[in-house]
Amino acid sequence: MKKLDGNLKHNIAVLISGRGSNLKSIIKQSLKKKTSYKVKVIISNNQKAKGLLIAKKMQIRNYCIDFTRSEKLGKMVLKVLKKNNIKLICLAGFMKILPEYFIKLYNGKIINIHPSLLPRYKGLNTHKRVILNNEKYTGCTIHYVNKFLDSGKIICQKKIRIAKKDTAKSIEKKVLKIEHKIYPKTIDKVLSSL
Ligand code: GRF
């Protein structure tokens, strides 16, 4: 990977809808010298997203954009991304489907983290479904975003064993801990390949 000094880090945008625990770990890691990226912009579709408070606290440029209006999205998001020279878009608990033209435009430059071992358990409530199906393993996956839900090429996947006493809540906690470790590392890896 190319060595980068503080001012030469790649700019990334993180898109969120809620809590923002992945955002927090991505930012925390970005502050280290060896990390190749800087979180330049945070975009939320939800004004009440807790992640926006993290953005404000860390004084990172943040925007709340109405993703229900595709036209508006196009103009605003593209303007923000261009203006801030964004190299990679990281979805972290972002609950909206991006329009197809947008995905085409940023082909290979949008990644997402999903709390299951894709291609299994796409969509919502993964931990509940995993428990209901008595699975022995679960985990999380980071993948490129394409026009189909949770279906793009897999970049990184980590597996954990489900214990008998595990509940959806306890699995969520275990999986999140792994997510926080692998997402920043994967961002570095993807950036080094661009
Ligand atoms: C994570 O479990 C992530 O895998 C999924 O949504 C959740 C977001 O959590 N896509 P947070 O907002 O980062 O805390």
Short mmCIF file of C-alpha atoms and ligand atoms in Angstrom, two decimals:
data_model
loop_
_atom_site.label_atom_id
_atom_site.label_comp_id
_atom_site.label_asym_id
_atom_site.label_seq_id
_atom_site.Cartn_x
_atom_site.Cartn_y
_atom_site.Cartn_z
CA MET A 1 0.00 0.00 0.00
CA LYS A 2 1.20 3.50 -0.82
CA LYS A 3 2.45 5.47 2.19
CA LEU A 4 0.43 8.58 2.81
CA ASP A 5 1.09 11.51 5.08
CA GLY A 6 -1.79 13.20 6.91
CA ASN A 7 -2.66 15.56 4.09
CA LEU A 8 -2.49 12.91 1.42
CA LYS A 9 -5.04 10.53 2.85
CA HIS A 10 -7.86 9.43 0.56
CA ASN A 11 -11.19 11.08 1.23
CA ILE A 12 -14.08 8.76 1.94
CA ALA A 13 -17.78 9.36 2.54
CA VAL A 14 -19.77 7.29 5.04
CA LEU A 15 -23.51 6.91 4.56
CA ILE A 16 -25.58 6.12 7.64
CA SER A 17 -29.18 5.91 8.82
CA GLY A 18 -28.93 5.23 12.54
CA ARG A 19 -26.72 4.42 15.51
CA GLY A 20 -23.38 4.85 13.76
CA SER A 21 -21.21 2.43 15.75
CA ASN A 22 -19.38 1.37 12.56
CA LEU A 23 -18.97 5.02 11.63
CA LYS A 24 -17.36 5.60 15.03
CA SER A 25 -14.84 2.81 14.57
CA ILE A 26 -14.07 3.94 11.00
CA ILE A 27 -13.39 7.46 12.26
CA LYS A 28 -11.34 6.24 15.22
CA GLN A 29 -9.10 4.20 12.93
CA SER A 30 -8.79 7.06 10.44
CA LEU A 31 -7.07 9.17 13.08
CA LYS A 32 -4.10 6.80 13.12
CA LYS A 33 -1.13 7.72 10.99
CA LYS A 34 -0.91 4.38 9.20
CA THR A 35 -4.52 4.55 7.97
CA SER A 36 -4.89 5.57 4.35
CA TYR A 37 -8.22 7.37 4.57
CA LYS A 38 -9.93 10.35 6.10
CA VAL A 39 -13.69 10.53 6.71
CA LYS A 40 -14.36 13.72 4.84
CA VAL A 41 -18.14 13.59 4.61
CA ILE A 42 -20.97 11.87 6.46
CA ILE A 43 -24.36 11.63 4.81
CA SER A 44 -27.54 10.47 6.51
CA ASN A 45 -31.02 10.02 5.12
CA ASN A 46 -32.37 10.34 8.65
CA GLN A 47 -32.23 13.55 10.60
CA LYS A 48 -32.48 11.68 13.89
CA ALA A 49 -29.57 9.31 13.19
CA LYS A 50 -27.36 9.12 16.27
CA GLY A 51 -24.38 8.84 13.94
CA LEU A 52 -24.90 12.49 13.00
CA LEU A 53 -24.06 13.46 16.59
CA ILE A 54 -20.72 11.65 16.21
CA ALA A 55 -20.12 13.61 13.00
CA LYS A 56 -20.86 16.87 14.76
CA LYS A 57 -18.69 16.02 17.75
CA MET A 58 -15.79 15.11 15.49
CA GLN A 59 -16.45 18.20 13.37
CA ILE A 60 -16.80 16.23 10.18
CA ARG A 61 -18.83 17.75 7.38
CA ASN A 62 -22.28 16.16 7.54
CA TYR A 63 -25.42 16.30 5.49
CA CYS A 64 -28.93 15.02 5.91
CA ILE A 65 -30.36 14.27 2.48
CA ASP A 66 -33.85 13.19 1.51
CA PHE A 67 -33.20 9.95 -0.35
CA THR A 68 -36.84 9.46 -1.25
CA ARG A 69 -36.48 11.99 -4.04
CA SER A 70 -34.13 10.51 -6.55
CA GLU A 71 -33.65 13.77 -8.46
CA LYS A 72 -32.71 15.69 -5.39
CA LEU A 73 -30.44 12.88 -4.31
CA GLY A 74 -28.67 12.94 -7.63
CA LYS A 75 -27.93 16.61 -7.58
CA MET A 76 -27.05 16.98 -3.93
CA VAL A 77 -25.07 13.82 -3.28
CA LEU A 78 -23.07 13.97 -6.47
CA LYS A 79 -22.24 17.60 -5.80
CA VAL A 80 -21.09 16.81 -2.27
CA LEU A 81 -18.99 13.83 -3.38
CA LYS A 82 -17.34 15.74 -6.20
CA LYS A 83 -16.67 18.83 -4.17
CA ASN A 84 -14.96 16.75 -1.48
CA ASN A 85 -12.96 14.59 -3.89
CA ILE A 86 -14.45 11.38 -2.48
CA LYS A 87 -12.62 8.20 -3.55
CA LEU A 88 -14.79 5.62 -1.79
CA ILE A 89 -18.34 5.52 -0.44
CA CYS A 90 -18.88 3.30 2.60
CA LEU A 91 -22.37 2.32 3.63
CA ALA A 92 -22.57 1.68 7.36
CA GLY A 93 -26.09 0.87 8.47
CA PHE A 94 -27.49 2.84 5.55
CA MET A 95 -31.10 1.76 5.09
CA LYS A 96 -31.91 3.12 1.64
CA ILE A 97 -31.39 1.55 -1.76
CA LEU A 98 -29.20 3.75 -3.93
CA PRO A 99 -30.51 4.52 -7.42
CA GLU A 100 -29.09 2.38 -10.21
CA TYR A 101 -27.53 5.28 -12.13
CA PHE A 102 -25.69 6.30 -8.99
CA ILE A 103 -24.29 2.81 -8.49
CA LYS A 104 -23.18 2.74 -12.13
CA LEU A 105 -21.45 6.07 -11.78
CA TYR A 106 -19.50 4.89 -8.73
CA ASN A 107 -19.04 1.34 -9.92
CA GLY A 108 -16.49 -0.46 -7.71
CA LYS A 109 -16.34 2.51 -5.37
CA ILE A 110 -19.29 1.78 -3.07
CA ILE A 111 -18.99 -0.83 -0.33
CA ASN A 112 -21.38 -2.06 2.35
CA ILE A 113 -21.20 -4.06 5.56
CA HIS A 114 -23.87 -6.65 6.23
CA PRO A 115 -24.43 -8.66 9.43
CA SER A 116 -24.58 -12.17 7.99
CA LEU A 117 -22.52 -14.62 5.98
CA LEU A 118 -23.68 -13.53 2.54
CA PRO A 119 -25.11 -14.81 0.25
CA ARG A 120 -27.15 -16.18 3.14
CA TYR A 121 -29.55 -13.93 5.05
CA LYS A 122 -29.77 -10.89 2.85
CA GLY A 123 -32.00 -8.06 4.06
CA LEU A 124 -33.19 -7.20 7.55
CA ASN A 125 -33.36 -9.02 10.92
CA THR A 126 -30.49 -11.35 10.08
CA HIS A 127 -29.69 -12.34 13.67
CA LYS A 128 -33.30 -13.25 14.48
CA ARG A 129 -33.54 -15.41 11.37
CA VAL A 130 -30.23 -17.11 12.06
CA ILE A 131 -31.42 -18.07 15.58
CA LEU A 132 -34.82 -19.25 14.31
CA ASN A 133 -33.08 -21.51 11.82
CA ASN A 134 -30.76 -22.97 14.48
CA GLU A 135 -27.68 -22.02 12.51
CA LYS A 136 -24.32 -23.03 13.97
CA TYR A 137 -22.43 -20.10 12.47
CA THR A 138 -23.03 -16.52 11.52
CA GLY A 139 -20.84 -13.49 10.89
CA CYS A 140 -20.52 -10.41 8.76
CA THR A 141 -19.61 -9.56 5.19
CA ILE A 142 -18.21 -6.53 3.41
CA HIS A 143 -19.10 -6.39 -0.26
CA TYR A 144 -19.19 -4.09 -3.26
CA VAL A 145 -22.60 -2.59 -3.89
CA ASN A 146 -24.42 -3.48 -7.08
CA LYS A 147 -28.03 -2.93 -8.11
CA PHE A 148 -29.28 -5.98 -6.21
CA LEU A 149 -29.72 -6.00 -2.44
CA ASP A 150 -26.69 -7.34 -0.52
CA SER A 151 -25.48 -9.12 -3.64
CA GLY A 152 -22.27 -7.49 -4.86
CA LYS A 153 -18.87 -9.16 -4.95
CA ILE A 154 -17.65 -10.17 -1.50
CA ILE A 155 -14.48 -8.47 -0.29
CA CYS A 156 -14.19 -9.80 3.25
CA GLN A 157 -16.12 -12.14 5.49
CA LYS A 158 -15.69 -13.21 9.13
CA LYS A 159 -17.43 -16.16 10.72
CA ILE A 160 -18.31 -16.80 14.38
CA ARG A 161 -19.78 -19.84 16.09
CA ILE A 162 -23.21 -19.48 17.67
CA ALA A 163 -23.36 -20.79 21.23
CA LYS A 164 -26.46 -22.59 22.54
CA LYS A 165 -27.26 -19.75 24.93
CA ASP A 166 -26.93 -17.06 22.24
CA THR A 167 -29.87 -14.82 21.44
CA ALA A 168 -30.35 -12.41 18.54
CA LYS A 169 -29.18 -9.65 20.89
CA SER A 170 -26.01 -11.43 22.03
CA ILE A 171 -25.13 -12.35 18.46
CA GLU A 172 -25.66 -8.78 17.36
CA LYS A 173 -23.15 -7.69 19.99
CA LYS A 174 -20.56 -10.29 18.98
CA VAL A 175 -20.96 -9.61 15.27
CA LEU A 176 -20.77 -5.84 15.75
CA LYS A 177 -17.48 -6.22 17.58
CA ILE A 178 -16.06 -7.97 14.53
CA GLU A 179 -17.62 -5.44 12.16
CA HIS A 180 -15.80 -2.65 13.98
CA LYS A 181 -12.49 -4.44 13.47
CA ILE A 182 -12.82 -5.47 9.84
CA TYR A 183 -14.52 -2.46 8.26
CA PRO A 184 -11.63 0.03 8.72
CA LYS A 185 -9.10 -2.59 7.56
CA THR A 186 -11.18 -3.41 4.50
CA ILE A 187 -11.52 0.26 3.58
CA ASP A 188 -7.73 0.50 3.55
CA LYS A 189 -7.51 -2.62 1.41
CA VAL A 190 -10.07 -1.43 -1.12
CA LEU A 191 -8.45 1.99 -1.39
CA SER A 192 -5.08 0.44 -2.08
CA SER A 193 -6.57 -1.39 -5.04
CA LEU A 194 -8.24 1.63 -6.66
C1 GRF B 1 -24.58 -3.15 11.27
O1 GRF B 1 -24.89 -4.38 11.87
C2 GRF B 1 -24.31 -3.32 9.81
O2 GRF B 1 -23.75 -4.56 9.48
C3 GRF B 1 -25.68 -3.21 9.20
O3 GRF B 1 -26.35 -2.25 9.97
C4 GRF B 1 -25.78 -2.20 11.28
C5 GRF B 1 -25.38 -0.78 11.50
O4 GRF B 1 -24.95 -0.54 12.81
N1 GRF B 1 -25.63 -2.89 7.80
P1 GRF B 1 -24.28 0.84 13.20
O5 GRF B 1 -25.24 1.96 12.80
O6 GRF B 1 -22.97 0.94 12.48
O7 GRF B 1 -24.11 0.78 14.69
#
